[in-house]
Amino acid sequence: AITEAERLSIIGAELRARNNLAWLTVSDDPHATMSAARGGMELATRMGVGDMVLQFAGVACAVSIDTGDWNWALSVIAEMREQSQAMSHRIEFGTTEAILRALRGDPRPEAVIDALSPLDPETDPQILAAIDYARAWIAFVDGEYDRSRRLAETAATGALGVEQHAARVLGGRAGLWLGDGGAVASALASLGASNQRGRAVDAAQGTLRAGAAAIAGDADAGSMYEEAIAGWHSLRLPLQLALCLAERDRFLTGVGSSSYPEIRGILDGLSAAGLLRMLEPVARH
């Protein structure tokens, strides 16, 4: 569709197709989503289609959490703040910024979300779910795993599609760090019933299954973790790889970590001081 729209110079159709491509590829390859969204953003900017610039920028910034393009995303969010935005875009950019600032160790990442208040009571629940999701990440990085799990579950009830999947994964991960096998099993059951398919989805669910197996004492947990780690390496998703490595070392062995240098290298590369502060006591134990 993109190729045909380009040939016929139908800009509206091309932008819609690029937007759909970006959303459809994220469950398989977030880097493909980033490429599609940035390409759409550049085209919309060149053609002066301001609403689509915001749309593509929001998608690209959100997926940057996984791809590791954090500096670029924070720069774009600051640039977009200078433009007139609907509240939906303000929430989208604000929640992404709050998550990135939490991961980087900013002292008050929730201030970005708090500044959005008061919200219209008629705001779409799917948009509001993004706020709960961001607060769930903030709580997770702060080591408040039960609060993170509850916020992620709330986010999942309001979200749809890949956003709901991400919230359920985070809720399951928080349950894992609580040592709550029931919470992980519940998250996996919900994820299994979803219609999300792709390599990134498989790696996320595989990571949770490995964690559940590890805390249950399953002998297959090691090989399950190795498969998940290989998936994250293949997809080049540094945040998820670092978390998966740390969880393997914590839940599979319960003691020291030969993965610490790799984890430290990944998080230093992301300037993820907040997440490193959370993981370091476990990883260096």
C-alpha positions in Angstrom: 0.0 0.0 0.0 2.9 2.4 0.8 4.6 1.6 -2.5 1.4 2.2 -4.5 0.6 5.4 -2.6 4.1 6.7 -3.2 3.7 5.9 -6.9 0.5 7.8 -7.1 1.5 10.6 -4.8 -1.4 10.0 -2.5 0.0 11.4 0.7 -2.9 10.7 3.0 -3.1 7.1 2.0 0.6 6.7 2.4 0.6 8.2 5.9 -2.3 6.0 7.0 -0.5 2.9 5.7 2.8 3.9 7.4 0.9 4.3 10.7 -0.8 0.9 10.3 2.5 -0.7 9.5 4.1 0.8 12.6 1.4 -0.6 14.9 1.3 -4.0 13.2 5.0 -4.7 13.4 5.6 -3.7 17.1 4.6 -7.2 18.5 7.2 -8.8 16.2 10.0 -6.2 15.8 10.0 -2.9 17.6 12.9 -1.7 15.5 10.7 -2.1 12.4 8.0 0.0 14.2 10.6 2.6 15.0 11.7 2.7 11.3 8.2 3.0 10.0 7.2 5.6 12.5 10.2 7.8 12.0 9.8 7.5 8.2 6.2 8.6 8.6 7.2 11.4 10.9 9.7 12.7 8.4 7.2 12.5 5.5 4.4 14.2 7.5 6.9 17.0 8.6 7.9 17.5 5.0 4.3 17.7 3.7 3.2 19.9 6.6 0.7 17.4 8.0 1.0 18.4 11.7 -1.5 16.0 13.3 0.3 13.1 11.7 3.7 14.4 12.8 2.4 14.1 16.4 0.9 10.7 15.8 4.1 9.2 14.4 6.3 10.9 17.0 4.1 9.5 19.8 4.5 5.9 18.4 8.3 6.3 17.9 8.9 7.8 21.3 6.8 5.0 23.0 8.7 2.2 21.2 12.0 3.9 22.0 11.7 2.5 25.6 12.4 -0.9 24.2 14.7 0.0 21.3 16.9 2.1 23.5 16.6 5.4 21.5 16.1 7.3 24.7 18.1 10.4 24.0 16.3 10.8 20.6 12.9 10.3 22.2 13.5 12.8 25.0 14.7 15.4 22.5 11.6 14.8 20.3 9.2 15.1 23.3 10.8 18.4 24.2 10.4 19.6 20.7 6.8 18.4 20.5 6.0 20.3 23.7 6.5 23.5 21.8 3.6 22.7 19.5 -0.1 22.8 20.0 -1.3 19.4 21.2 -4.5 17.6 22.0 -4.7 16.2 25.5 -4.3 12.7 24.1 -0.9 13.6 22.7 0.1 15.4 25.8 -0.7 12.2 27.8 1.1 10.0 25.3 4.3 12.1 25.4 4.1 12.7 29.1 3.8 9.1 30.1 6.6 8.0 27.8 8.8 10.8 29.3 7.9 9.7 32.8 8.9 6.1 32.2 12.2 7.2 30.6 13.0 9.5 33.5 12.2 6.8 36.0 14.5 4.4 34.3 17.2 7.1 34.2 16.9 7.8 37.9 15.3 11.2 37.9 14.1 12.0 41.4 10.5 12.9 40.5 9.6 11.3 37.2 5.9 11.3 38.2 5.9 15.2 38.1 5.5 14.9 34.3 2.3 13.0 34.8 1.1 15.1 37.7 1.4 18.2 35.5 -1.3 16.8 33.2 -4.0 17.2 35.8 -6.8 18.0 36.0 -8.0 15.5 33.4 -11.4 15.7 31.7 -13.6 13.1 33.3 -14.7 12.1 29.7 -11.1 11.2 28.7 -10.9 7.9 26.8 -10.1 5.0 29.3 -7.5 3.7 26.8 -5.7 7.1 27.1 -6.0 7.1 30.9 -4.6 3.5 31.0 -1.3 5.0 29.8 -1.0 7.0 33.0 -1.5 3.9 35.2 1.1 2.1 33.0 3.6 4.8 33.5 3.0 4.9 37.2 3.4 1.1 37.3 6.9 1.5 35.7 7.8 4.2 38.2 6.8 1.9 41.1 8.7 -1.0 39.6 11.9 0.9 39.3 11.4 2.1 42.9 11.1 -1.5 44.1 7.4 -1.1 45.0 6.5 -4.4 43.2 3.0 -4.9 44.7 2.0 -1.3 43.8 3.5 -1.8 40.3 1.5 -5.0 39.8 -1.8 -3.4 40.9 -1.2 -0.4 38.6 -0.3 -2.5 35.7 -3.4 -4.6 36.1 -5.5 -1.5 36.2 -3.8 -0.3 33.0 -4.5 -3.6 31.3 -8.2 -3.3 31.9 -8.4 0.0 30.1 -5.8 -0.7 27.3 -6.2 -2.6 24.1 -3.9 -4.6 21.8 -0.1 -4.2 22.2 -0.6 -1.7 25.0 -2.7 -4.1 27.0 -0.1 -6.8 26.4 2.7 -4.6 27.6 0.7 -3.8 30.8 0.1 -7.5 31.5 3.8 -8.3 31.0 4.8 -5.6 33.4 2.2 -6.8 35.9 3.5 -10.4 35.6 7.1 -9.2 36.0 6.2 -7.3 39.2 4.5 -10.4 40.5 7.6 -12.4 39.7 9.8 -9.9 41.7 7.3 -10.4 44.5 7.8 -14.1 44.3 4.0 -14.5 43.7 3.7 -17.5 41.4 -0.1 -17.0 41.2 0.2 -13.5 39.9 2.7 -14.6 37.2 0.4 -17.5 36.2 -2.6 -15.2 36.0 -0.6 -12.8 33.8 0.5 -15.7 31.5 -3.1 -17.0 31.2 -4.3 -13.5 30.1 -1.4 -13.1 27.7 -2.0 -16.5 26.2 -5.6 -15.6 25.6 -4.6 -12.4 23.7 -4.3 -12.2 20.0 -0.8 -10.7 20.0 1.7 -12.7 18.0 5.3 -12.0 17.0 8.9 -12.5 18.1 8.9 -9.7 20.7 5.6 -11.0 22.2 7.1 -14.5 22.3 10.2 -13.3 24.0 8.2 -11.4 26.6 6.0 -14.3 27.4 8.9 -16.7 27.3 10.7 -14.6 29.9 7.7 -14.7 32.3 7.3 -18.5 31.7 11.0 -19.0 32.6 10.6 -16.9 35.7 7.6 -18.9 36.8 9.4 -22.1 36.2 12.4 -20.9 38.1 10.5 -19.9 41.3 8.6 -23.2 41.1 11.9 -25.1 40.9 11.4 -26.5 37.4 14.5 -28.1 36.0 13.7 -26.7 32.5 13.9 -23.1 33.7 17.5 -22.7 32.7 16.9 -23.6 29.1 13.8 -21.5 29.0 15.8 -18.5 30.1 18.5 -19.2 27.5 15.8 -19.2 24.8 14.3 -15.9 26.0 17.8 -14.3 26.2 18.6 -15.4 22.7 15.3 -13.8 21.5 16.1 -10.5 23.1 19.7 -10.5 21.7 18.3 -11.3 18.2 15.8 -8.4 18.5 18.4 -6.0 19.8 16.2 -4.7 22.7 18.5 -3.7 25.5 16.1 -2.9 28.3 14.3 -6.2 28.0 17.6 -8.1 27.7 19.0 -6.5 30.8 15.8 -7.3 32.8 15.8 -10.9 31.5 19.5 -11.4 32.4 18.9 -10.0 35.9 15.8 -12.2 36.5 17.6 -15.3 35.4 20.4 -14.7 37.8 18.1 -13.9 40.6 15.4 -16.5 40.2 17.3 -19.4 38.6 20.3 -19.5 40.9 19.3 -17.3 43.8 23.0 -16.3 44.3 25.8 -14.5 42.4 25.7 -13.3 38.9 28.1 -13.8 36.1 25.8 -11.6 34.0 26.5 -8.5 36.0 29.2 -7.1 33.6 26.8 -7.4 30.7 23.9 -6.0 32.6 26.0 -3.1 33.8 27.3 -2.5 30.3 23.7 -2.4 28.8 22.3 -0.1 31.5 25.4 2.3 31.4 24.9 2.5 27.7 21.3 3.6 28.2 22.2 5.9 31.1 19.6 3.8 33.1 20.8 4.8 36.5 17.4 4.3 38.1 17.0 0.7 36.9 20.7 0.0 37.7 20.1 1.2 41.2 17.2 -1.3 41.5 19.1 -4.2 39.9 22.6 -3.7 41.2 22.1 -5.2 44.7 20.7 -8.3 43.2 23.1 -8.6 40.3 26.2 -8.1 42.5 25.0 -10.3 45.3 
